[in-house]
């Protein structure tokens, strides 16, 4: 088995996007022709005859070029496709043992199958024209009716022949498409069998095999010296100018890529030795970027060196694959070394991502690098043997040696004691692995040895490669995922170096910077998936063409039942909708500011026209976006019809709430978290659905309000456009106080509160003359209306303390009662009896109580004035808030 997956992985992983785009551009059919089956519009009208076999295509009547050039073009294309499918079938049989050739053939077959769909699409307009013309001519006359003119009969016959030709071509194209799909399935099955056979091929291990391998090894050494020695002598003797130019430009590229990467991204990959306790987000970010960025720079450098060598014609055909394997091995060693350094940080324990000791980190780092070196040498040796045509027994021998070396390294890892000691100090001697990890490492090591000893060398080499390289890629992907997740956390992006740079450069606020962090986290996760998954697939034996086909199908041919969804079409539809929305907004501003404003139209009319244009533009943009996304508008018509039927059967309230919910979600008069007031309901919006809105009151009671009520009734929103609010604090003081002094004191207290805004500043109003006090009001604004209760409480406390310190009284209601008593003292006796009996609110019929004066008296005791009088009056006893008499 050839282990060139690693060689293809590094370069293909970097160039995958460019290659996929170029191949897709060459092979992509129109979006509406992505179905594997041909359109059956023609077949429905006139069913096509049974498709002929591949060996004998269906014979049709001669094509009239004047009738339809599309039919002639389809005939030529079909003839070429039938020839191609026969040629591809024979090539598949010839290359059944070559995986790379099978992949190329699979791409050709897929392209041919998709091209057959173009025939149906190209013939569909002509078929529609023919059907329309036949409908215009009408049915042939029945028996006994007058005969048609000869011209009508001739045209009817010509249209019938042309329609039969189209149906025949459609049937032939369908037959070619079916054969292409069947051939593609055969190629997939052949590749699967080839991979399984190669992977599980067993080789007899014994003294004879080892003896042959040693002899072949000696011969290969001689071949290496002869082949590469002659190449070096030839280059030095005849192409030394090209060699010097290659060396010069390679060194120049090294100076551009490696130092340039560190200079541009040094803030992302450098560890601060003075930071003894870096945040976990910083450690993750540095570990990820210090692995990815230098590896990308080294990959670009290796690719440039190889391209320069090819450009100067330095490499021979037999030497180039070996040089590529050497470059890829160097990049792989650099990548795994950087990854191990980023995770283990042997020399900087503060930046370590795993809980291991200093000594354990150094030993593990050396063992990991040793594993990738052994694996890389095995790949280079395998490629060297293939280029020299060495015997297979030598490849098996090299595989056994590399597998046993890697198994010994895994066993050595299991015996290491890397975990941090119980003291928690990384400098102390470490403890052994947890039992699960040590048993897994030992099992992997001894399992590789046993597999190779039993003769399954290919499977053992494959497993060893995946342990090292796939493990490194998965580890990098996991670190990248954790980095993206950590950066997406609230406030985390602002703490990173790039976040601080963006904040200083663009002067972003906290909210915008936090949203940028969320976007950056999503982009990192997406990049990890788009790069990591293709590289793993390449390592597991898949080819670049396979990934391109899967990516193309993923973006254009996601099938759910009989529906095909195109992600590219959906994205294009969203883009067109956004573009239409922007054009609509621009047209609204232009119409309002440049046309209607100059015409001095009424403000209400301008607003109505502007709103109507906005709705119309959004509707048109939505229809264009839906059509571009490939969504059939007829399905929306069916939904609308069903909805109308439901409304007719008594779903008016449900539909009303549904439409109201859509309006609320679109216009956003309030959002989740807003403080709203509607009718007798006041509280915070917790959830907005298409049927009802959930409002949580201040008593923690959830009230479900139908959306139609929120649309049809007034709704107050304290936090609609902002959270700015006003707090009012009324206060009354004694009549003895100076009003101007009171205003000055209240102003100082309000301005001294830290939550009261200075713009707009607090205002003090002299509200009026009360019964017992001079009334004032403090009106102040706060940034968050939700803090109004606490601000009012604090302001009252401070006002009370300040007035008490100034000696200013805050009065409570009191009145002076003047009683006129008779000569014999009867009213006093009656009043005493009433008070003792507890009937404080009854009318004292025999007492005469006449208040002759009532005025505020502050905290002074009420005065009682008595006068003798011979008349009686009634008085009602009224209790105040403090239980006393007013």
PDB file of N, CA and C in Angstrom, residues 287-288 291-292 335 339 343 469-483 528:
ATOM      1  N   UNK A 287      -1.354  28.971  21.999  1.00  0.00           N
ATOM      2  CA  UNK A 287      -1.041  27.600  21.570  1.00  0.00           C
ATOM      3  C   UNK A 287      -1.574  27.341  20.166  1.00  0.00           C
ATOM      4  N   UNK A 288      -2.777  27.819  19.868  1.00  0.00           N
ATOM      5  CA  UNK A 288      -3.364  27.572  18.547  1.00  0.00           C
ATOM      6  C   UNK A 288      -2.638  28.356  17.465  1.00  0.00           C
ATOM      7  N   UNK A 291       0.900  27.458  16.548  1.00  0.00           N
ATOM      8  CA  UNK A 291       0.995  26.233  15.750  1.00  0.00           C
ATOM      9  C   UNK A 291       0.587  26.483  14.311  1.00  0.00           C
ATOM     10  N   UNK A 292      -0.522  27.182  14.117  1.00  0.00           N
ATOM     11  CA  UNK A 292      -1.086  27.332  12.780  1.00  0.00           C
ATOM     12  C   UNK A 292      -0.288  28.309  11.934  1.00  0.00           C
ATOM     13  N   UNK A 335       5.355  21.066  12.178  1.00  0.00           N
ATOM     14  CA  UNK A 335       3.986  21.217  12.663  1.00  0.00           C
ATOM     15  C   UNK A 335       3.774  20.494  13.996  1.00  0.00           C
ATOM     16  N   UNK A 339       3.081  22.108  17.685  1.00  0.00           N
ATOM     17  CA  UNK A 339       1.892  21.730  18.434  1.00  0.00           C
ATOM     18  C   UNK A 339       2.253  21.208  19.818  1.00  0.00           C
ATOM     19  N   UNK A 343       1.272  22.973  23.475  1.00  0.00           N
ATOM     20  CA  UNK A 343       0.481  22.317  24.518  1.00  0.00           C
ATOM     21  C   UNK A 343       1.303  22.080  25.780  1.00  0.00           C
ATOM     22  N   UNK A 469      -0.152  11.613  12.945  1.00  0.00           N
ATOM     23  CA  UNK A 469      -0.558  12.772  12.152  1.00  0.00           C
ATOM     24  C   UNK A 469      -2.025  13.122  12.386  1.00  0.00           C
ATOM     25  N   UNK A 470      -2.919  12.121  12.306  1.00  0.00           N
ATOM     26  CA  UNK A 470      -4.332  12.407  12.559  1.00  0.00           C
ATOM     27  C   UNK A 470      -4.541  12.889  13.990  1.00  0.00           C
ATOM     28  N   UNK A 471      -3.801  12.281  14.930  1.00  0.00           N
ATOM     29  CA  UNK A 471      -3.893  12.752  16.312  1.00  0.00           C
ATOM     30  C   UNK A 471      -3.464  14.199  16.447  1.00  0.00           C
ATOM     31  N   UNK A 472      -2.406  14.591  15.727  1.00  0.00           N
ATOM     32  CA  UNK A 472      -1.947  15.978  15.793  1.00  0.00           C
ATOM     33  C   UNK A 472      -2.972  16.925  15.188  1.00  0.00           C
ATOM     34  N   UNK A 473      -3.576  16.529  14.064  1.00  0.00           N
ATOM     35  CA  UNK A 473      -4.580  17.391  13.428  1.00  0.00           C
ATOM     36  C   UNK A 473      -5.816  17.527  14.306  1.00  0.00           C
ATOM     37  N   UNK A 474      -6.284  16.397  14.870  1.00  0.00           N
ATOM     38  CA  UNK A 474      -7.449  16.462  15.753  1.00  0.00           C
ATOM     39  C   UNK A 474      -7.169  17.315  16.986  1.00  0.00           C
ATOM     40  N   UNK A 475      -5.954  17.198  17.521  1.00  0.00           N
ATOM     41  CA  UNK A 475      -5.602  18.015  18.687  1.00  0.00           C
ATOM     42  C   UNK A 475      -5.614  19.492  18.330  1.00  0.00           C
ATOM     43  N   UNK A 476      -5.062  19.825  17.153  1.00  0.00           N
ATOM     44  CA  UNK A 476      -5.076  21.225  16.720  1.00  0.00           C
ATOM     45  C   UNK A 476      -6.497  21.719  16.509  1.00  0.00           C
ATOM     46  N   UNK A 477      -7.333  20.886  15.912  1.00  0.00           N
ATOM     47  CA  UNK A 477      -8.734  21.281  15.711  1.00  0.00           C
ATOM     48  C   UNK A 477      -9.431  21.511  17.047  1.00  0.00           C
ATOM     49  N   UNK A 478      -9.150  20.661  18.008  1.00  0.00           N
ATOM     50  CA  UNK A 478      -9.796  20.819  19.316  1.00  0.00           C
ATOM     51  C   UNK A 478      -9.333  22.104  20.000  1.00  0.00           C
ATOM     52  N   UNK A 479      -8.047  22.384  19.913  1.00  0.00           N
ATOM     53  CA  UNK A 479      -7.538  23.626  20.503  1.00  0.00           C
ATOM     54  C   UNK A 479      -8.142  24.830  19.781  1.00  0.00           C
ATOM     55  N   UNK A 480      -8.248  24.734  18.439  1.00  0.00           N
ATOM     56  CA  UNK A 480      -8.870  25.825  17.696  1.00  0.00           C
ATOM     57  C   UNK A 480     -10.319  26.026  18.092  1.00  0.00           C
ATOM     58  N   UNK A 481     -11.042  24.918  18.288  1.00  0.00           N
ATOM     59  CA  UNK A 481     -12.434  25.028  18.728  1.00  0.00           C
ATOM     60  C   UNK A 481     -12.522  25.685  20.104  1.00  0.00           C
ATOM     61  N   UNK A 482     -11.650  25.259  21.021  1.00  0.00           N
ATOM     62  CA  UNK A 482     -11.665  25.871  22.352  1.00  0.00           C
ATOM     63  C   UNK A 482     -11.287  27.345  22.287  1.00  0.00           C
ATOM     64  N   UNK A 483     -10.345  27.691  21.394  1.00  0.00           N
ATOM     65  CA  UNK A 483      -9.963  29.092  21.259  1.00  0.00           C
ATOM     66  C   UNK A 483     -11.124  29.927  20.733  1.00  0.00           C
ATOM     67  N   UNK A 528     -11.371  26.001  11.191  1.00  0.00           N
ATOM     68  CA  UNK A 528     -10.872  24.726  11.715  1.00  0.00           C
ATOM     69  C   UNK A 528     -11.535  23.557  11.003  1.00  0.00           C
TER      70      UNK A 528
END
